[in-house]
Amino acid sequence: MTLTVKPKTWPGAIREVTLGAGSRQGLTIGGGKGLPLHTFEAAFPRRPLLALEITDVDPPRWVDTVRAPWDGALGRPDVAAKRAVEEYGADVVMLHLVGTHPDRGDRSPAEAVEATRQVLDAVGVPLIVKGPGGGSRQNDVLVRVAEECRGEGLVLHSAAQEDYKSLAAVTVAYGHVLVAESPIDLNIAKQLNILLSDANVDMDRVLIDPMTGGLGYGLEYSYSVMQRIRLAALGGDRMLNAPVICLVGEEAWKAKEVKVDGTPAAVWGDRARRGVQWEIATALPLLEAGADLLVLRHPEALAEVRRVVDGWFVAGS
Amino acid sequence: MSKIIAAAAIRGAHACMDRAERMLADAVGRLGRDAQVGFEGTAYALPTILALTGRRVERLRDLEDAVAEAHGWIPSVPTDSTWLPYLGGTLDAGAATLVAHETVESLKPLGGIPLVSGFWLGPTPDSILREQGIKLVDGRMPGFAACVGALPDDETAEQIARDLQERNILVFMGSHTNGDTMAAQLNRRGVQMNWETFLVPYGPDTSSLVHAIGFACRAAMTFGGLKPGGLKEARDILLYNKRRVFAFALALGEVDDEKYATAAGAINFGFPVIADTDIPQILPSGICTYEHVVSNVPHKSMAARAVEVRGVKIRTVDIPIPVRHGPAFEGERVRKEDLAIEFGGKYTRAFEYLTSRPMDRIEDGLIRVVGPEIADAPEGGRLPLAIFIEVAGRKMQSEFESILERHVHSFLSEPMGVMHLGQRDSVWLRISRKARDAGFRISHLGTVLVHKLKNDFPAIVDKVQVTLFTDAADVDALYPTATAAYAYRDERMGALTDEAVDTFYSCALCQSYAPNHICIITPERLGLCGAYNWLDGKAAFEMNPHGGNQPVRKGEVVDPVLGQWKGVNDFVSTASNGAFERFSAYSMITDPMTSCGCFECIACVLPGTSGIMIVDREYPGQTPVGMTFSSLAELTGGGQQTPGFIGMGTLYVLSRQFLSGDGGLARLVWTTTKVKERLGDKLRARCSEIGHPDLYEKIADETVCTDLEPLIEHLAAVEHPALGLGEMI
Ligand code: SF4
C-alpha cells in the first residue's frame, strides 16, 4: 500500500521582513507558505536566522558557564559583536542595553547610543537593539537610539500593548523594524498589530515576539500560542502573519537547572554542558513551532541549532 | 455652517491672499524668481505648503506656483442671496489662508523683518520637532493649544497659560488683539517662555500661527510616515492630525476676518476653536471630532472646556492621596483595633450609587464631603455614608452605569488602609488610623474614584464628580433614588432577552490557551467564566473596538429551540478558524458551545437519571458521574465541543434559556450545596416559574449522595420531574 500525502494549501503566508538597512547588509526572514517544517507541501524561501546576544555592560546576572565564551568581551559591545559574527557565525547580533535599566547601571540614552554606534561600526550584520524593558525608560532609550541611528533598519525590541506609540512613531520616522511583544496571548498579539498599523507602521516592518518560556518554564505555552498564531496567519489573518522572534538564550539561562551544582544536580551531568543543552532544547521546539529568528547566548548552542536547521532546510534556499 | 462665519472667513482669505501676493511680487521684483526662500533648520521646505499642495518650495518661483494654486481654492464671498453650500468653500478658503500665511512668514526675512526677535521664537526647527513632536504623537503630551490674540489683562493671561501647562498641553501663541499679545502679557508677568516650559510664542501677527500648523504637518509627515503629494495625500495628513494631534485654537478677544479665515484653516485639521467672545457657534460635528466652534467660554473654564471639546484624554499617573495604593492592597483588612472610622456593615446605612449626566451638568473633578469629615468623628466611630458618583461622557450610556459602579469596590480597596466590602447598599467601608494619621480624609475616597474612573474607562468617561454624604438626613434622602435605580437596573437586565436584541458579543480572551475556543455571550447566557455578561461585552467593545469582544449579529434564526442563528454560526466558523461550524446557545447535546478552562461550573449528563448535574470549581469531592471536578475539567475543557459536557457560569442556571433546548431547569438532578446556596431564593423562584415549586428541595446535593445508584433512588423517591422527560441522549 502506498501512502499518498495530499498537500495542504493555505490562503495566507508569512510576511517577508528585511532586517538591517543603510550600512547593514540586509537579511530577510519569513515568507513561509505552510506549517513550520512542512517542506514537503509548501515553500519556505527563507531559513530561520540565528542571532547572538551581547550587552552594553558586563551583565552580572549571566551565569559563569555562559560568560565563559564571552571572556574579555563582556561589557565591550564592539569586541563582543565582532566575536559573535566573525568567530561564532551569528547571522544577526542583538545588543541588549541592560545597563540602561535604572537598577542595573542607570546608563543614559546617550550612552546607549554610543554602545549601539560601536556595534554598528564593528560589524555589518543587522542589529537588534533591546531596551531595558517596559516603561518610560525603555522609550527614552530606544527612541534616542532610533533617532540617532536613523536608516540602519534596526530591530527595536520591543513595543507592548500598553505603550507602543513612541516606538511606533520612531519606527515610521527613522526606518526601523519593530518587535511587537505580547505576553503569550494571541488576542493581545493581534490587537497590538492592529494598533501599530493604525499608527501607520508598515506591517512589513513588524515582528511578533510571543514571549518565550524556557524549557521547564512555560515553553509549552509559547509553543502553543505560536502554533495558534501560525494557523491564523496561514488562514489569512493579515494582522498575525508577521515573522516570529524568540529570545531563547535569556530564558534558557534563567532556569534553575543550568545554575545549580552539587549533590542534587550531580546526576544531571556537567553543568556547562547542561546549560548549552538546555538552550538547544528550548530552541528546537520553537523552531518547530515556526520561529523565524532566534536569539541565543551560547555559541555552542548556536552551532548545534545551526547544524539542525541546515539539515532541515537542505532543500531550502 | 454659520453664514456670518463663512462670509467673514472668505473675506479674510481674500485679504490674506492679497497681502501675500503683494509681498511676493515685491520680493520677486527686488530679488528675482531664483532667490531662495525657506525656514531655517527644517528639511520640509515650507511645511504647510508642502503638506497641502505637495510642492517643495525652495525658490520664489516655486512659491509663485503654490500661491497661484491656493488662490484658486478661494470662492467668492457669498452674497445675501446665496445660501448653500458654505462649508466646503469656507474650508478651502481656510486652507488657502494657511498658504498665504506661510508665504508671508517666509518672505519676512527677505524683507528684513526677522522671525526671531525678543521673546518671539519664530518657526520650529526639525531638531525640536523630533524631540517634542513625538510627544504629541505618542500621547505623552495630550495636545497643543494655539492661542490667538490677547486676554483682557495680564493676570488672566497667566491663569490661562498655567491652566494649560498643568494639563501638560503645549501652548503656541501668536497674533494680537488691540495691539496687545498674550506673549507680551506673560512677559510682563515674568513668565518664562520657551520649549522647556511648553510656552512657545511664535509671532505678533496672525500669519505667525501657521508655524503651529507647520509643526502639526511635520509631525504627521515624520512620525506618521505620510508623504506629501496631491490632494489625497493632503487629506491623509489632515486626517492624521485629526486623529492623533489633539490640538485646538483659543480665540482670545475680538475675532476679525483674518482670524476667522485662519480658524477655517485649522478646522481642516480637525482643530476646533474655543472663543471667549460671543461669535456664532458651529456645534454639530463633521470635520472635527466634536464641535467646531464654541463661543462665549469664560476664561476660568477655558482650558477645561477646550480639553473636553477636542476630546483630549488626560491620564494621571499618580493619584494625589497621602497613602500608597494599588491592587496589592486590595485584599487588606482593617481590624477593629486599627480603626479610625467605619461606615455601613450592620451599623449604619452606607451605599454607593453611580449615575450618568449630560456633559454640561458636571464639574469634572469636583469632590464634596457633605456632613462630618474624618476629623469630626470620634476615634473608631461610625458614620452613615452615601457615595454619590456622577459621570458624563460622550460615549457614556446609562447601561454602563452598573458596570462602572461595580468597579467601585476594587477602586476603593486599592488605597492602603482602606477596606471596602460589598456593593450597592450593602457597603462596609473602614479607614484605618494609620491612613488617617497619614492625612487620608473621606474626601480622598472621591479623589480615588475620580481618577480611577477616568483612567480605567477613558473611552466612556470624560467627567466625574463625587459627593460623599456623611450626614444621616442626606444619606436617607438620597437612598430611595439609589434603590429605585438598583431596582430599575435589575428589571432592565431581566427584560433583556435574547429575542430583544439583534447582537450578541463574542469573547476570545481565552483563546490564548484554548485555541479555537470562543464564547458567545447572549443576554440570557453569560460567559462560562461567570465574569462576563452581555452588557460587559457591549461595554468592552465600546471601550476597545480592537479587543477580544466583538459584536456578533444574530442574523436569521436557524433553530429557535436549540438557539442557533446564521450570524452566530458564521462568526463561530471564522473565529474558530473553521474548526466549528455551529453553536447552540441552549443545548449541551447538539452543537454545544466550546469550553476553555476557566468555567465556574461544569454541567454534564447523568446517564440513567434523565437529568444533568452541575459541579462548581471549588467542590473537591466525588460526584455521581464518578469523577471529581478536575477530571471532568479535563474532559470538558480545551476548546472542544464535547456533547453532554459544558462549562458554564453559575448564574446561567437562573436563565430562562438555561439549556432550554434540552428540557431546561427541570433536568437538574444534582448539584453542590455551594451552588444551591449561592442561587438560593432566586433558584426557588425559577423553580416556581417553570411550574415545579418544590423542585429546589428535590435537587440532590453532596449531603444526599455522591454516587449514581443512591441518586437514582432519591430521584424516584422525590418524584423528580426529570424522570418524566426521557433520556437526554
Ligand atoms: S470564559 Fe470568560 S474570559 Fe474566557 S472567553 Fe469566555 S467569557 Fe471570555
PDB file of C-alpha atoms in Angstrom, chain B residues 77-228:
ATOM      1  CA  VAL B  77     -17.821  85.940  -0.847  1.00  0.00           C
ATOM      2  CA  PRO B  78     -21.392  84.620  -0.516  1.00  0.00           C
ATOM      3  CA  THR B  79     -23.919  87.307  -1.384  1.00  0.00           C
ATOM      4  CA  ASP B  80     -27.116  87.877   0.514  1.00  0.00           C
ATOM      5  CA  SER B  81     -28.965  85.683  -1.942  1.00  0.00           C
ATOM      6  CA  THR B  82     -26.671  82.625  -1.873  1.00  0.00           C
ATOM      7  CA  TRP B  83     -27.217  80.218   0.932  1.00  0.00           C
ATOM      8  CA  LEU B  84     -25.613  76.879   0.379  1.00  0.00           C
ATOM      9  CA  PRO B  85     -23.156  75.326   0.459  1.00  0.00           C
ATOM     10  CA  TYR B  86     -20.733  77.244   2.609  1.00  0.00           C
ATOM     11  CA  LEU B  87     -18.822  74.524   4.368  1.00  0.00           C
ATOM     12  CA  GLY B  88     -16.655  73.181   1.569  1.00  0.00           C
ATOM     13  CA  GLY B  89     -15.872  76.631   0.197  1.00  0.00           C
ATOM     14  CA  THR B  90     -15.059  78.024   3.613  1.00  0.00           C
ATOM     15  CA  LEU B  91     -12.698  75.191   4.433  1.00  0.00           C
ATOM     16  CA  ASP B  92     -10.962  75.654   1.098  1.00  0.00           C
ATOM     17  CA  ALA B  93     -10.647  79.353   1.836  1.00  0.00           C
ATOM     18  CA  GLY B  94      -9.135  78.400   5.186  1.00  0.00           C
ATOM     19  CA  ALA B  95      -6.562  76.162   3.549  1.00  0.00           C
ATOM     20  CA  ALA B  96      -5.672  78.957   1.114  1.00  0.00           C
ATOM     21  CA  THR B  97      -5.268  81.306   4.055  1.00  0.00           C
ATOM     22  CA  LEU B  98      -2.696  78.992   5.586  1.00  0.00           C
ATOM     23  CA  VAL B  99      -0.737  79.033   2.326  1.00  0.00           C
ATOM     24  CA  ALA B 100      -0.929  82.810   2.305  1.00  0.00           C
ATOM     25  CA  HIS B 101       0.250  82.976   5.926  1.00  0.00           C
ATOM     26  CA  GLU B 102       3.208  80.740   5.297  1.00  0.00           C
ATOM     27  CA  THR B 103       4.104  82.799   2.251  1.00  0.00           C
ATOM     28  CA  VAL B 104       4.058  85.972   4.306  1.00  0.00           C
ATOM     29  CA  GLU B 105       6.131  84.439   7.087  1.00  0.00           C
ATOM     30  CA  SER B 106       8.707  83.067   4.684  1.00  0.00           C
ATOM     31  CA  LEU B 107       9.049  86.402   2.913  1.00  0.00           C
ATOM     32  CA  LYS B 108       9.521  88.442   6.078  1.00  0.00           C
ATOM     33  CA  PRO B 109      13.242  87.718   6.452  1.00  0.00           C
ATOM     34  CA  LEU B 110      13.776  88.573   2.778  1.00  0.00           C
ATOM     35  CA  GLY B 111      12.263  91.972   3.535  1.00  0.00           C
ATOM     36  CA  GLY B 112      14.466  92.445   6.576  1.00  0.00           C
ATOM     37  CA  ILE B 113      11.853  91.508   9.179  1.00  0.00           C
ATOM     38  CA  PRO B 114      13.335  88.850  11.456  1.00  0.00           C
ATOM     39  CA  LEU B 115      11.109  85.974  12.599  1.00  0.00           C
ATOM     40  CA  VAL B 116      13.051  85.573  15.808  1.00  0.00           C
ATOM     41  CA  SER B 117      13.191  88.675  17.977  1.00  0.00           C
ATOM     42  CA  GLY B 118      12.818  89.367  21.669  1.00  0.00           C
ATOM     43  CA  PHE B 119      10.705  86.638  23.127  1.00  0.00           C
ATOM     44  CA  TRP B 120       9.287  85.608  19.743  1.00  0.00           C
ATOM     45  CA  LEU B 121      10.735  82.266  18.744  1.00  0.00           C
ATOM     46  CA  GLY B 122       9.639  82.003  15.101  1.00  0.00           C
ATOM     47  CA  PRO B 123       9.330  78.693  13.265  1.00  0.00           C
ATOM     48  CA  THR B 124      10.372  75.478  14.985  1.00  0.00           C
ATOM     49  CA  PRO B 125      13.431  73.627  13.673  1.00  0.00           C
ATOM     50  CA  ASP B 126      13.300  69.883  12.967  1.00  0.00           C
ATOM     51  CA  SER B 127      15.507  69.065  15.934  1.00  0.00           C
ATOM     52  CA  ILE B 128      12.870  70.359  18.331  1.00  0.00           C
ATOM     53  CA  LEU B 129      10.138  68.750  16.280  1.00  0.00           C
ATOM     54  CA  ARG B 130      11.831  65.381  16.701  1.00  0.00           C
ATOM     55  CA  GLU B 131      12.042  65.813  20.425  1.00  0.00           C
ATOM     56  CA  GLN B 132       8.659  67.428  21.086  1.00  0.00           C
ATOM     57  CA  GLY B 133       6.524  66.314  18.154  1.00  0.00           C
ATOM     58  CA  ILE B 134       6.856  62.676  19.138  1.00  0.00           C
ATOM     59  CA  LYS B 135       5.320  63.526  22.493  1.00  0.00           C
ATOM     60  CA  LEU B 136       2.205  64.727  20.732  1.00  0.00           C
ATOM     61  CA  VAL B 137       2.046  61.610  18.644  1.00  0.00           C
ATOM     62  CA  ASP B 138       2.703  59.085  21.408  1.00  0.00           C
ATOM     63  CA  GLY B 139       0.418  60.807  23.861  1.00  0.00           C
ATOM     64  CA  ARG B 140       2.926  61.992  26.449  1.00  0.00           C
ATOM     65  CA  MET B 141       1.701  65.464  25.605  1.00  0.00           C
ATOM     66  CA  PRO B 142      -2.071  65.361  25.279  1.00  0.00           C
ATOM     67  CA  GLY B 143      -2.249  68.175  22.770  1.00  0.00           C
ATOM     68  CA  PHE B 144      -1.388  71.721  21.841  1.00  0.00           C
ATOM     69  CA  ALA B 145      -3.298  74.958  22.097  1.00  0.00           C
ATOM     70  CA  ALA B 146      -2.809  77.738  19.588  1.00  0.00           C
ATOM     71  CA  CYS B 147      -3.663  80.911  21.487  1.00  0.00           C
ATOM     72  CA  VAL B 148      -4.762  83.647  19.143  1.00  0.00           C
ATOM     73  CA  GLY B 149      -4.712  87.234  20.353  1.00  0.00           C
ATOM     74  CA  ALA B 150      -4.558  88.542  23.888  1.00  0.00           C
ATOM     75  CA  LEU B 151      -6.501  88.393  27.135  1.00  0.00           C
ATOM     76  CA  PRO B 152      -8.225  91.379  28.762  1.00  0.00           C
ATOM     77  CA  ASP B 153      -5.434  91.589  31.350  1.00  0.00           C
ATOM     78  CA  ASP B 154      -2.033  90.138  32.174  1.00  0.00           C
ATOM     79  CA  GLU B 155      -3.274  88.167  35.129  1.00  0.00           C
ATOM     80  CA  THR B 156      -5.857  86.263  33.105  1.00  0.00           C
ATOM     81  CA  ALA B 157      -3.202  85.537  30.505  1.00  0.00           C
ATOM     82  CA  GLU B 158      -1.076  83.884  33.150  1.00  0.00           C
ATOM     83  CA  GLN B 159      -4.023  81.945  34.529  1.00  0.00           C
ATOM     84  CA  ILE B 160      -4.843  80.506  31.097  1.00  0.00           C
ATOM     85  CA  ALA B 161      -1.202  79.625  30.473  1.00  0.00           C
ATOM     86  CA  ARG B 162      -0.945  77.882  33.842  1.00  0.00           C
ATOM     87  CA  ASP B 163      -4.220  76.018  33.320  1.00  0.00           C
ATOM     88  CA  LEU B 164      -2.886  74.656  30.048  1.00  0.00           C
ATOM     89  CA  GLN B 165       0.570  73.890  31.440  1.00  0.00           C
ATOM     90  CA  GLU B 166      -0.995  71.992  34.289  1.00  0.00           C
ATOM     91  CA  ARG B 167      -2.663  69.734  31.768  1.00  0.00           C
ATOM     92  CA  ASN B 168       0.648  69.220  30.025  1.00  0.00           C
ATOM     93  CA  ILE B 169      -0.652  70.954  26.940  1.00  0.00           C
ATOM     94  CA  LEU B 170       1.823  72.664  24.673  1.00  0.00           C
ATOM     95  CA  VAL B 171       0.940  76.331  24.233  1.00  0.00           C
ATOM     96  CA  PHE B 172       1.611  78.179  20.994  1.00  0.00           C
ATOM     97  CA  MET B 173       0.975  81.928  20.928  1.00  0.00           C
ATOM     98  CA  GLY B 174       0.519  84.251  18.023  1.00  0.00           C
ATOM     99  CA  SER B 175      -1.455  87.195  16.678  1.00  0.00           C
ATOM    100  CA  HIS B 176      -2.729  90.131  18.682  1.00  0.00           C
ATOM    101  CA  THR B 177      -5.853  91.798  19.984  1.00  0.00           C
ATOM    102  CA  ASN B 178      -5.992  95.605  20.001  1.00  0.00           C
ATOM    103  CA  GLY B 179      -2.230  95.787  19.716  1.00  0.00           C
ATOM    104  CA  ASP B 180      -1.503  93.528  22.672  1.00  0.00           C
ATOM    105  CA  THR B 181      -0.340  89.920  22.585  1.00  0.00           C
ATOM    106  CA  MET B 182      -0.639  87.087  25.060  1.00  0.00           C
ATOM    107  CA  ALA B 183       3.116  86.558  24.941  1.00  0.00           C
ATOM    108  CA  ALA B 184       3.721  90.193  25.880  1.00  0.00           C
ATOM    109  CA  GLN B 185       1.259  89.795  28.727  1.00  0.00           C
ATOM    110  CA  LEU B 186       3.087  86.747  30.027  1.00  0.00           C
ATOM    111  CA  ASN B 187       6.386  88.524  29.582  1.00  0.00           C
ATOM    112  CA  ARG B 188       5.174  91.376  31.778  1.00  0.00           C
ATOM    113  CA  ARG B 189       4.205  88.822  34.411  1.00  0.00           C
ATOM    114  CA  GLY B 190       7.754  87.477  34.277  1.00  0.00           C
ATOM    115  CA  VAL B 191       6.667  84.088  32.925  1.00  0.00           C
ATOM    116  CA  GLN B 192       9.413  82.092  31.227  1.00  0.00           C
ATOM    117  CA  MET B 193       8.566  81.245  27.650  1.00  0.00           C
ATOM    118  CA  ASN B 194      10.473  78.577  25.739  1.00  0.00           C
ATOM    119  CA  TRP B 195      10.275  74.945  24.656  1.00  0.00           C
ATOM    120  CA  GLU B 196      11.144  73.752  28.149  1.00  0.00           C
ATOM    121  CA  THR B 197       8.164  75.452  29.738  1.00  0.00           C
ATOM    122  CA  PHE B 198       5.875  74.419  26.878  1.00  0.00           C
ATOM    123  CA  LEU B 199       5.026  78.078  26.285  1.00  0.00           C
ATOM    124  CA  VAL B 200       6.030  78.952  22.749  1.00  0.00           C
ATOM    125  CA  PRO B 201       5.454  82.457  21.368  1.00  0.00           C
ATOM    126  CA  TYR B 202       5.537  82.369  17.559  1.00  0.00           C
ATOM    127  CA  GLY B 203       4.998  85.964  16.483  1.00  0.00           C
ATOM    128  CA  PRO B 204       2.794  89.022  16.828  1.00  0.00           C
ATOM    129  CA  ASP B 205       0.984  88.637  13.512  1.00  0.00           C
ATOM    130  CA  THR B 206      -1.891  86.312  12.746  1.00  0.00           C
ATOM    131  CA  SER B 207       0.208  84.822   9.970  1.00  0.00           C
ATOM    132  CA  SER B 208       2.710  83.505  12.543  1.00  0.00           C
ATOM    133  CA  LEU B 209       0.120  80.971  13.666  1.00  0.00           C
ATOM    134  CA  VAL B 210       0.898  78.998  10.546  1.00  0.00           C
ATOM    135  CA  HIS B 211       4.016  77.776  12.353  1.00  0.00           C
ATOM    136  CA  ALA B 212       1.745  75.761  14.657  1.00  0.00           C
ATOM    137  CA  ILE B 213       0.129  74.193  11.606  1.00  0.00           C
ATOM    138  CA  GLY B 214       3.540  73.562  10.083  1.00  0.00           C
ATOM    139  CA  PHE B 215       4.548  71.827  13.274  1.00  0.00           C
ATOM    140  CA  ALA B 216       1.492  69.553  13.097  1.00  0.00           C
ATOM    141  CA  CYS B 217       2.078  68.805   9.406  1.00  0.00           C
ATOM    142  CA  ARG B 218       5.692  67.879  10.023  1.00  0.00           C
ATOM    143  CA  ALA B 219       4.697  65.623  12.944  1.00  0.00           C
ATOM    144  CA  ALA B 220       2.361  63.791  10.565  1.00  0.00           C
ATOM    145  CA  MET B 221       4.961  63.518   7.825  1.00  0.00           C
ATOM    146  CA  THR B 222       7.717  62.405  10.190  1.00  0.00           C
ATOM    147  CA  PHE B 223       6.011  60.138  12.668  1.00  0.00           C
ATOM    148  CA  GLY B 224       3.073  59.124  10.549  1.00  0.00           C
ATOM    149  CA  GLY B 225       5.314  58.362   7.584  1.00  0.00           C
ATOM    150  CA  LEU B 226       2.983  60.356   5.325  1.00  0.00           C
ATOM    151  CA  LYS B 227       4.385  61.516   2.023  1.00  0.00           C
ATOM    152  CA  PRO B 228       3.127  64.791   0.624  1.00  0.00           C
TER     153      PRO B 228
END
